[in-house]
PDB file of C-alpha atoms and ligand atoms in Angstrom:
ATOM      1  CA  MET A  42      93.318  80.722  99.240  1.00 49.00           C
ATOM      2  CA  ASN A  43      93.265  77.146 100.458  1.00 49.00           C
ATOM      3  CA  SER A  44      96.935  76.370 100.403  1.00 88.00           C
ATOM      4  CA  ILE A  45      98.044  79.431 102.596  1.00 96.00           C
ATOM      5  CA  ASN A  46     100.008  78.658 105.688  1.00 97.00           C
ATOM      6  CA  ASN A  47     102.499  81.308 106.337  1.00 98.00           C
ATOM      7  CA  ILE A  48     101.438  85.022 106.043  1.00 98.00           C
ATOM      8  CA  VAL A  49     103.428  88.155 106.075  1.00 98.00           C
ATOM      9  CA  ILE A  50     101.777  91.426 106.433  1.00 99.00           C
ATOM     10  CA  LEU A  51     103.380  94.664 106.031  1.00 98.00           C
ATOM     11  CA  THR A  52     101.592  97.731 107.510  1.00 98.00           C
ATOM     12  CA  GLY A  53     102.125 101.508 107.011  1.00 98.00           C
ATOM     13  CA  ALA A  54     100.647 104.741 108.286  1.00 98.00           C
ATOM     14  CA  GLY A  55      97.508 104.261 106.294  1.00 98.00           C
ATOM     15  CA  ILE A  56      96.286 101.526 108.852  1.00 98.00           C
ATOM     16  CA  SER A  57      96.393 104.084 111.589  1.00 98.00           C
ATOM     17  CA  ALA A  58      94.866 107.115 109.570  1.00 97.00           C
ATOM     18  CA  GLU A  59      91.421 106.283 110.843  1.00 98.00           C
ATOM     19  CA  SER A  60      92.699 106.284 114.497  1.00 98.00           C
ATOM     20  CA  GLY A  61      93.493 109.953 113.898  1.00 96.00           C
ATOM     21  CA  ILE A  62      97.211 109.601 113.285  1.00 95.00           C
ATOM     22  CA  ASP A  63      98.659 111.666 110.447  1.00 93.00           C
ATOM     23  CA  THR A  64     100.039 109.820 107.421  1.00 95.00           C
ATOM     24  CA  PHE A  65     103.227 111.224 105.751  1.00 95.00           C
ATOM     25  CA  ARG A  66     102.685 111.494 102.087  1.00 93.00           C
ATOM     26  CA  THR A  67      99.106 112.073 101.369  1.00 87.00           C
ATOM     27  CA  ALA A  68      97.649 115.529 101.049  1.00 87.00           C
ATOM     28  CA  GLY A  69      98.072 117.376 104.414  1.00 89.00           C
ATOM     29  CA  GLY A  70     100.469 114.700 105.662  1.00 93.00           C
ATOM     30  CA  LEU A  71     103.210 115.295 107.960  1.00 94.00           C
ATOM     31  CA  TRP A  72     105.874 115.588 105.171  1.00 95.00           C
ATOM     32  CA  GLU A  73     104.004 118.431 104.003  1.00 93.00           C
ATOM     33  CA  LYS A  74     104.253 120.278 107.167  1.00 93.00           C
ATOM     34  CA  TYR A  75     107.952 118.988 108.063  1.00 94.00           C
ATOM     35  CA  ASP A  76     110.844 118.370 105.961  1.00 94.00           C
ATOM     36  CA  PRO A  77     112.041 114.770 106.600  1.00 93.00           C
ATOM     37  CA  ALA A  78     115.546 115.765 105.851  1.00 92.00           C
ATOM     38  CA  GLU A  79     115.372 118.385 108.730  1.00 92.00           C
ATOM     39  CA  VAL A  80     113.609 116.195 111.432  1.00 94.00           C
ATOM     40  CA  ALA A  81     113.875 112.653 110.638  1.00 96.00           C
ATOM     41  CA  SER A  82     117.325 111.835 109.091  1.00 96.00           C
ATOM     42  CA  ALA A  83     120.553 110.755 110.540  1.00 97.00           C
ATOM     43  CA  GLU A  84     122.292 113.684 109.021  1.00 96.00           C
ATOM     44  CA  ALA A  85     119.683 116.131 110.806  1.00 95.00           C
ATOM     45  CA  PHE A  86     120.309 114.443 114.199  1.00 95.00           C
ATOM     46  CA  ALA A  87     124.006 114.873 113.760  1.00 95.00           C
ATOM     47  CA  ARG A  88     123.682 118.536 112.691  1.00 94.00           C
ATOM     48  CA  ASN A  89     120.649 119.769 114.803  1.00 93.00           C
ATOM     49  CA  PRO A  90     119.550 117.117 117.598  1.00 95.00           C
ATOM     50  CA  ASP A  91     117.328 119.613 119.304  1.00 95.00           C
ATOM     51  CA  LYS A  92     115.049 120.068 116.199  1.00 95.00           C
ATOM     52  CA  LEU A  93     114.794 116.336 115.713  1.00 95.00           C
ATOM     53  CA  LEU A  94     114.252 115.460 119.366  1.00 96.00           C
ATOM     54  CA  ALA A  95     111.476 118.198 119.417  1.00 96.00           C
ATOM     55  CA  PHE A  96     109.880 116.619 116.435  1.00 95.00           C
ATOM     56  CA  TYR A  97     109.750 113.222 118.088  1.00 96.00           C
ATOM     57  CA  ASP A  98     108.581 114.419 121.421  1.00 96.00           C
ATOM     58  CA  MET A  99     105.587 116.115 119.577  1.00 94.00           C
ATOM     59  CA  ARG A 100     104.775 113.021 117.611  1.00 93.00           C
ATOM     60  CA  ARG A 101     105.035 110.714 120.768  1.00 92.00           C
ATOM     61  CA  GLY A 102     102.610 113.169 122.410  1.00 90.00           C
ATOM     62  CA  THR A 103     100.069 112.908 119.549  1.00 87.00           C
ATOM     63  CA  VAL A 104     100.278 109.193 118.785  1.00 87.00           C
ATOM     64  CA  GLY A 105     100.515 107.952 122.542  1.00 81.00           C
ATOM     65  CA  GLU A 106      96.710 108.663 123.275  1.00 87.00           C
ATOM     66  CA  LYS A 107      95.320 107.113 120.128  1.00 96.00           C
ATOM     67  CA  GLU A 108      93.119 103.911 119.986  1.00 97.00           C
ATOM     68  CA  PRO A 109      93.191 101.008 117.352  1.00 98.00           C
ATOM     69  CA  ASN A 110      90.413 100.877 114.687  1.00 98.00           C
ATOM     70  CA  PRO A 111      88.853  97.939 113.144  1.00 98.00           C
ATOM     71  CA  ALA A 112      91.668  97.248 110.994  1.00 99.00           C
ATOM     72  CA  HIS A 113      94.015  96.679 113.930  1.00 98.00           C
ATOM     73  CA  HIS A 114      91.308  94.632 115.792  1.00 98.00           C
ATOM     74  CA  ALA A 115      90.887  92.449 112.700  1.00 98.00           C
ATOM     75  CA  LEU A 116      94.702  91.782 112.585  1.00 98.00           C
ATOM     76  CA  GLY A 117      94.481  91.119 116.347  1.00 98.00           C
ATOM     77  CA  ARG A 118      91.729  88.627 115.718  1.00 98.00           C
ATOM     78  CA  LEU A 119      93.840  86.986 112.834  1.00 98.00           C
ATOM     79  CA  ASP A 120      96.797  86.747 115.218  1.00 98.00           C
ATOM     80  CA  ALA A 121      94.746  85.015 117.910  1.00 98.00           C
ATOM     81  CA  GLU A 122      93.026  82.537 115.382  1.00 98.00           C
ATOM     82  CA  TRP A 123      95.551  81.760 112.723  1.00 98.00           C
ATOM     83  CA  GLN A 124      97.067  78.598 113.216  1.00 96.00           C
ATOM     84  CA  GLY A 125      99.770  78.951 110.599  1.00 97.00           C
ATOM     85  CA  GLY A 126     102.829  81.293 110.462  1.00 98.00           C
ATOM     86  CA  LEU A 127     101.994  84.859 110.640  1.00 98.00           C
ATOM     87  CA  LEU A 128     104.324  88.022 111.099  1.00 98.00           C
ATOM     88  CA  ILE A 129     103.062  91.534 111.057  1.00 99.00           C
ATOM     89  CA  VAL A 130     105.912  93.923 109.977  1.00 99.00           C
ATOM     90  CA  THR A 131     105.054  97.431 110.699  1.00 98.00           C
ATOM     91  CA  GLN A 132     106.525 100.602 109.629  1.00 98.00           C
ATOM     92  CA  ASN A 133     104.605 102.526 112.230  1.00 98.00           C
ATOM     93  CA  VAL A 134     105.969 103.681 115.406  1.00 96.00           C
ATOM     94  CA  ASP A 135     102.566 103.643 117.173  1.00 96.00           C
ATOM     95  CA  ASN A 136     101.444 100.714 119.379  1.00 96.00           C
ATOM     96  CA  LEU A 137      97.967 100.142 117.978  1.00 97.00           C
ATOM     97  CA  HIS A 138      98.922  96.677 116.677  1.00 98.00           C
ATOM     98  CA  GLU A 139      99.636  95.603 120.296  1.00 98.00           C
ATOM     99  CA  LYS A 140      96.536  97.577 121.458  1.00 98.00           C
ATOM    100  CA  GLY A 141      94.502  95.758 118.885  1.00 98.00           C
ATOM    101  CA  GLY A 142      95.533  92.355 120.218  1.00 98.00           C
ATOM    102  CA  ALA A 143      98.269  91.443 117.912  1.00 98.00           C
ATOM    103  CA  SER A 144     101.533  90.020 119.449  1.00 98.00           C
ATOM    104  CA  ARG A 145     103.401  88.506 116.324  1.00 98.00           C
ATOM    105  CA  VAL A 146     104.459  92.050 115.462  1.00 98.00           C
ATOM    106  CA  LEU A 147     108.037  93.629 114.470  1.00 98.00           C
ATOM    107  CA  HIS A 148     108.469  97.353 114.266  1.00 98.00           C
ATOM    108  CA  MET A 149     110.885  97.865 111.573  1.00 98.00           C
ATOM    109  CA  HIS A 150     111.067 101.614 111.908  1.00 98.00           C
ATOM    110  CA  GLY A 151     111.308 101.494 115.820  1.00 98.00           C
ATOM    111  CA  GLN A 152     108.485 102.476 118.249  1.00 96.00           C
ATOM    112  CA  HIS A 153     107.750 105.139 120.764  1.00 94.00           C
ATOM    113  CA  ARG A 154     107.384 102.536 123.675  1.00 93.00           C
ATOM    114  CA  THR A 155     111.032 102.421 124.205  1.00 96.00           C
ATOM    115  CA  ALA A 156     114.233 104.658 124.210  1.00 97.00           C
ATOM    116  CA  TRP A 157     117.641 103.777 122.772  1.00 98.00           C
ATOM    117  CA  CYS A 158     120.916 104.503 124.238  1.00 98.00           C
ATOM    118  CA  PRO A 159     123.646 104.553 121.787  1.00 96.00           C
ATOM    119  CA  ALA A 160     126.273 104.709 124.463  1.00 97.00           C
ATOM    120  CA  CYS A 161     125.498 101.237 126.171  1.00 98.00           C
ATOM    121  CA  ASP A 162     122.840  99.790 123.790  1.00 97.00           C
ATOM    122  CA  ALA A 163     120.165  99.829 126.498  1.00 98.00           C
ATOM    123  CA  ARG A 164     116.416 100.045 125.313  1.00 97.00           C
ATOM    124  CA  PRO A 165     114.294 101.139 128.317  1.00 97.00           C
ATOM    125  CA  GLU A 166     110.711 101.440 128.446  1.00 96.00           C
ATOM    126  CA  TRP A 167     110.162 105.205 127.942  1.00 95.00           C
ATOM    127  CA  SER A 168     107.094 107.565 128.227  1.00 93.00           C
ATOM    128  CA  GLY A 169     108.845 110.749 128.771  1.00 94.00           C
ATOM    129  CA  THR A 170     110.534 113.460 126.464  1.00 96.00           C
ATOM    130  CA  PHE A 171     114.008 113.555 124.946  1.00 97.00           C
ATOM    131  CA  ALA A 172     114.636 117.260 124.035  1.00 96.00           C
ATOM    132  CA  ASP A 173     115.441 118.010 127.728  1.00 96.00           C
ATOM    133  CA  ARG A 174     118.251 115.386 127.349  1.00 96.00           C
ATOM    134  CA  PRO A 175     117.363 113.018 130.351  1.00 97.00           C
ATOM    135  CA  PRO A 176     120.092 110.626 131.337  1.00 97.00           C
ATOM    136  CA  CYS A 177     120.058 106.953 130.373  1.00 97.00           C
ATOM    137  CA  PRO A 178     118.697 104.912 133.185  1.00 97.00           C
ATOM    138  CA  ALA A 179     121.136 102.326 132.723  1.00 97.00           C
ATOM    139  CA  CYS A 180     124.446 104.224 132.172  1.00 98.00           C
ATOM    140  CA  GLY A 181     123.676 107.966 132.872  1.00 97.00           C
ATOM    141  CA  SER A 182     124.685 108.957 129.328  1.00 97.00           C
ATOM    142  CA  PRO A 183     122.948 112.251 127.997  1.00 94.00           C
ATOM    143  CA  SER A 184     122.858 110.579 124.468  1.00 94.00           C
ATOM    144  CA  LEU A 185     119.489 108.670 125.106  1.00 96.00           C
ATOM    145  CA  ARG A 186     117.286 109.038 121.936  1.00 97.00           C
ATOM    146  CA  PRO A 187     113.918 107.941 120.593  1.00 97.00           C
ATOM    147  CA  ASP A 188     114.094 104.186 119.486  1.00 98.00           C
ATOM    148  CA  VAL A 189     113.218 105.013 115.902  1.00 97.00           C
ATOM    149  CA  VAL A 190     114.819 104.494 112.669  1.00 98.00           C
ATOM    150  CA  LEU A 191     116.147 107.676 110.917  1.00 97.00           C
ATOM    151  CA  PHE A 192     116.400 108.226 107.225  1.00 96.00           C
ATOM    152  CA  GLY A 193     120.065 106.969 106.607  1.00 96.00           C
ATOM    153  CA  GLU A 194     119.722 104.330 109.248  1.00 97.00           C
ATOM    154  CA  MET A 195     119.440 100.544 108.882  1.00 97.00           C
ATOM    155  CA  PRO A 196     115.701  99.424 109.668  1.00 98.00           C
ATOM    156  CA  TYR A 197     115.343  96.881 112.328  1.00 98.00           C
ATOM    157  CA  HIS A 198     114.708  93.026 112.247  1.00 98.00           C
ATOM    158  CA  LEU A 199     115.484  92.536 108.593  1.00 98.00           C
ATOM    159  CA  ASP A 200     117.259  89.307 109.715  1.00 98.00           C
ATOM    160  CA  GLN A 201     113.741  88.089 110.858  1.00 98.00           C
ATOM    161  CA  ILE A 202     111.815  89.602 108.008  1.00 98.00           C
ATOM    162  CA  TYR A 203     113.453  88.137 105.036  1.00 98.00           C
ATOM    163  CA  PRO A 204     113.416  84.571 106.377  1.00 98.00           C
ATOM    164  CA  ALA A 205     109.680  85.146 107.054  1.00 98.00           C
ATOM    165  CA  LEU A 206     109.121  86.463 103.384  1.00 98.00           C
ATOM    166  CA  ARG A 207     111.109  83.308 101.879  1.00 98.00           C
ATOM    167  CA  ALA A 208     108.709  81.038 103.884  1.00 98.00           C
ATOM    168  CA  ALA A 209     105.613  82.970 102.996  1.00 98.00           C
ATOM    169  CA  ASP A 210     102.754  81.753 100.971  1.00 98.00           C
ATOM    170  CA  LEU A 211     101.039  85.082 100.879  1.00 98.00           C
ATOM    171  CA  PHE A 212     102.308  88.776 101.360  1.00 98.00           C
ATOM    172  CA  VAL A 213      99.824  91.489 102.115  1.00 98.00           C
ATOM    173  CA  SER A 214     100.655  95.191 102.172  1.00 98.00           C
ATOM    174  CA  ILE A 215      98.291  97.429 103.991  1.00 98.00           C
ATOM    175  CA  GLY A 216      98.211 101.485 104.003  1.00 98.00           C
ATOM    176  CA  THR A 217     101.639 102.008 102.707  1.00 98.00           C
ATOM    177  CA  SER A 218     102.547 104.298  99.845  1.00 96.00           C
ATOM    178  CA  GLY A 219     105.500 102.137  98.715  1.00 93.00           C
ATOM    179  CA  ALA A 220     107.907 104.903  98.674  1.00 93.00           C
ATOM    180  CA  VAL A 221     110.433 103.744 101.410  1.00 95.00           C
ATOM    181  CA  TYR A 222     112.950 101.090 100.867  1.00 96.00           C
ATOM    182  CA  PRO A 223     113.414  98.416 101.805  1.00 97.00           C
ATOM    183  CA  ALA A 224     110.030  97.923 102.816  1.00 98.00           C
ATOM    184  CA  ALA A 225     108.658  98.986  99.432  1.00 97.00           C
ATOM    185  CA  GLY A 226     110.789  96.314  97.857  1.00 98.00           C
ATOM    186  CA  PHE A 227     109.226  93.422  99.920  1.00 98.00           C
ATOM    187  CA  VAL A 228     106.481  92.914  97.190  1.00 98.00           C
ATOM    188  CA  ARG A 229     109.114  92.521  94.241  1.00 98.00           C
ATOM    189  CA  ASP A 230     111.108  90.108  96.742  1.00 97.00           C
ATOM    190  CA  ALA A 231     107.876  88.220  97.414  1.00 98.00           C
ATOM    191  CA  ARG A 232     106.858  87.983  93.781  1.00 97.00           C
ATOM    192  CA  ASP A 233     110.387  86.766  92.790  1.00 97.00           C
ATOM    193  CA  LEU A 234     110.073  83.995  95.511  1.00 96.00           C
ATOM    194  CA  GLY A 235     106.479  83.139  94.042  1.00 96.00           C
ATOM    195  CA  VAL A 236     104.667  84.285  96.950  1.00 98.00           C
ATOM    196  CA  GLN A 237     101.101  85.186  96.103  1.00 98.00           C
ATOM    197  CA  THR A 238     100.811  89.335  96.924  1.00 98.00           C
ATOM    198  CA  LEU A 239      97.606  91.361  97.896  1.00 98.00           C
ATOM    199  CA  GLU A 240      97.506  95.120  98.611  1.00 98.00           C
ATOM    200  CA  LEU A 241      94.917  96.719 100.571  1.00 98.00           C
ATOM    201  CA  ASN A 242      95.136 100.580 100.340  1.00 98.00           C
ATOM    202  CA  LEU A 243      92.857 103.667 100.079  1.00 98.00           C
ATOM    203  CA  GLU A 244      94.365 104.272  96.667  1.00 97.00           C
ATOM    204  CA  ARG A 245      96.728 102.990  94.135  1.00 96.00           C
ATOM    205  CA  SER A 246     100.342 103.241  95.534  1.00 94.00           C
ATOM    206  CA  ASP A 247     103.604 103.589  93.780  1.00 89.00           C
ATOM    207  CA  GLY A 248     103.943  99.727  93.779  1.00 94.00           C
ATOM    208  CA  SER A 249     100.442  98.601  92.986  1.00 97.00           C
ATOM    209  CA  HIS A 250     101.463  97.098  89.736  1.00 97.00           C
ATOM    210  CA  TRP A 251     103.584  94.728  91.295  1.00 97.00           C
ATOM    211  CA  PHE A 252     100.759  93.065  93.314  1.00 98.00           C
ATOM    212  CA  ASP A 253      98.707  90.093  92.043  1.00 98.00           C
ATOM    213  CA  GLU A 254      95.630  91.866  93.512  1.00 98.00           C
ATOM    214  CA  THR A 255      94.894  95.491  94.768  1.00 98.00           C
ATOM    215  CA  ARG A 256      91.707  96.251  96.891  1.00 98.00           C
ATOM    216  CA  LEU A 257      90.992  99.898  97.129  1.00 98.00           C
ATOM    217  CA  GLY A 258      89.131 101.352 100.237  1.00 98.00           C
ATOM    218  CA  PRO A 259      89.731 102.421 103.889  1.00 98.00           C
ATOM    219  CA  ALA A 260      91.669  99.823 105.985  1.00 98.00           C
ATOM    220  CA  SER A 261      88.846  99.775 108.482  1.00 98.00           C
ATOM    221  CA  GLU A 262      86.635  97.980 106.061  1.00 98.00           C
ATOM    222  CA  LEU A 263      89.070  96.179 103.776  1.00 98.00           C
ATOM    223  CA  VAL A 264      90.973  94.632 106.556  1.00 99.00           C
ATOM    224  CA  PRO A 265      88.116  93.103 108.503  1.00 98.00           C
ATOM    225  CA  ALA A 266      86.559  91.965 105.230  1.00 98.00           C
ATOM    226  CA  TRP A 267      89.889  90.219 104.116  1.00 98.00           C
ATOM    227  CA  VAL A 268      90.337  88.612 107.673  1.00 98.00           C
ATOM    228  CA  GLU A 269      86.745  87.326 107.742  1.00 98.00           C
ATOM    229  CA  GLU A 270      87.350  85.916 104.251  1.00 97.00           C
ATOM    230  CA  LEU A 271      90.608  84.199 105.221  1.00 97.00           C
ATOM    231  CA  LEU A 272      89.463  82.704 108.548  1.00 97.00           C
ATOM    232  CA  GLY A 273      85.853  81.841 107.338  1.00 90.00           C
ATOM    233  CA  GLY A 274      87.110  79.982 104.174  1.00 67.00           C
TER     234      GLY A 274
HETATM  235  P1  OAD B 120     102.695 107.226 103.644  1.00 97.61           P
HETATM  236  O1  OAD B 120     102.024 108.399 104.182  1.00 97.61           O
HETATM  237  O2  OAD B 120     103.900 107.345 102.729  1.00 97.61           O
HETATM  238  O3  OAD B 120     101.423 106.446 102.920  1.00 97.61           O
HETATM  239  C1  OAD B 120     100.368 106.010 103.587  1.00 97.61           C
HETATM  240  C2  OAD B 120      99.567 105.106 102.664  1.00 97.61           C
HETATM  241  O4  OAD B 120      98.345 105.035 103.182  1.00 97.61           O
HETATM  242  C3  OAD B 120      99.022 106.023 101.253  1.00 97.61           C
HETATM  243  O5  OAD B 120      99.330 105.150 100.113  1.00 97.61           O
HETATM  244  C4  OAD B 120      97.563 106.310 101.590  1.00 97.61           C
HETATM  245  O6  OAD B 120      96.835 106.299 100.185  1.00 97.61           O
HETATM  246  C5  OAD B 120      97.185 105.359 102.382  1.00 97.61           C
HETATM  247  N1  OAD B 120      95.925 105.494 103.350  1.00 97.61           N
HETATM  248  C6  OAD B 120      95.657 106.510 103.955  1.00 97.61           C
HETATM  249  N2  OAD B 120      94.578 106.381 104.591  1.00 97.61           N
HETATM  250  C7  OAD B 120      94.276 105.136 104.307  1.00 97.61           C
HETATM  251  C8  OAD B 120      92.997 104.478 105.078  1.00 97.61           C
HETATM  252  N3  OAD B 120      92.190 104.936 105.895  1.00 97.61           N
HETATM  253  N4  OAD B 120      93.046 103.079 104.746  1.00 97.61           N
HETATM  254  C9  OAD B 120      94.093 102.595 103.938  1.00 97.61           C
HETATM  255  N5  OAD B 120      94.903 103.118 103.369  1.00 97.61           N
HETATM  256  C10 OAD B 120      95.091 104.509 103.738  1.00 97.61           C
HETATM  257  O7  OAD B 120     103.132 106.272 104.813  1.00 97.61           O
HETATM  258  P2  OAD B 120     104.213 104.812 104.775  1.00 97.61           P
HETATM  259  O8  OAD B 120     104.000 104.315 103.614  1.00 97.61           O
HETATM  260  O9  OAD B 120     103.593 104.221 106.238  1.00 97.61           O
HETATM  261  O10 OAD B 120     109.561 106.224 107.856  1.00 97.61           O
HETATM  262  O11 OAD B 120     105.359 105.693 104.963  1.00 97.61           O
HETATM  263  C11 OAD B 120     106.577 104.856 105.065  1.00 97.61           C
HETATM  264  C12 OAD B 120     107.814 105.427 105.949  1.00 97.61           C
HETATM  265  O12 OAD B 120     107.890 106.882 105.557  1.00 97.61           O
HETATM  266  C13 OAD B 120     107.227 105.671 107.414  1.00 97.61           C
HETATM  267  O13 OAD B 120     107.443 104.591 108.128  1.00 97.61           O
HETATM  268  C14 OAD B 120     108.150 106.870 107.882  1.00 97.61           C
HETATM  269  C15 OAD B 120     108.099 107.656 106.496  1.00 97.61           C
HETATM  270  O14 OAD B 120     108.867 108.753 106.304  1.00 97.61           O
HETATM  271  C16 OAD B 120     110.349 106.895 108.611  1.00 97.61           C
HETATM  272  O15 OAD B 120     110.191 107.818 109.316  1.00 97.61           O
HETATM  273  C17 OAD B 120     111.780 106.116 108.687  1.00 97.61           C
HETATM  274 ZN1   ZN B 121     123.084 104.066 128.432  1.00 97.61          ZN
END
């Protein structure tokens, strides 16, 4: 892997699983207990905002106190030591990449750290709840909501992600099932551009056959080993 300069990494719920955060689609995952159409879609928000806000208040509460695992720390080390281009695109709304020392991170499905006010477009730092309809700190509107992307809404930062993919030499996918687009399509976009592709996942995913190489195992082992290989070699 000598000719690699620019790296794009896509992460999903699997990288945070060993920190104790539920994944979505694995056995016992969140989407077995909750229907995403009821608690995580733009349509549900329009129909029954209380239910959706209560779901995100619950998730914020469980995710907020978790700590990064060796996979997050390894990416933090990579961010600190990699001299070339690096972009970590995460689908996760937790802040474990940042807690693990990474700063070149984009949250394409939003995050819990901030709230979003559709009335004035403010994104204030936020650690409170939403179900009680707190006023927006900037404009007072009661329409403050989680700063997360719902099904049926456009993911964030695509204007930075696609150029990074076009400039990449290596695309690495970690802990994601490849079920949700557009993130699930990044591997094919990368392939079409001639970018080398590597998947690190507990088990084969929907998109495994698109990758040049798939390594199977827990992220806490695979990611530190891959980072060591990259930095050491
Ligand atoms: P999923 O729950 O769909 O997939 C998690 C993936 O991680 C699966 O392929 C697991 O095999 C793998 N996995 C589990 N534990 C692992 C471990 N310890 N090490 C490595 N891999 C592990 O989660 P995502 O692909 O992130 O979107 O889901 C994508 C999006 O769907 C989420 O961002 C969310 C969800 O609905 C929205 O809410 C918009
Ligand atoms: Zn506002």
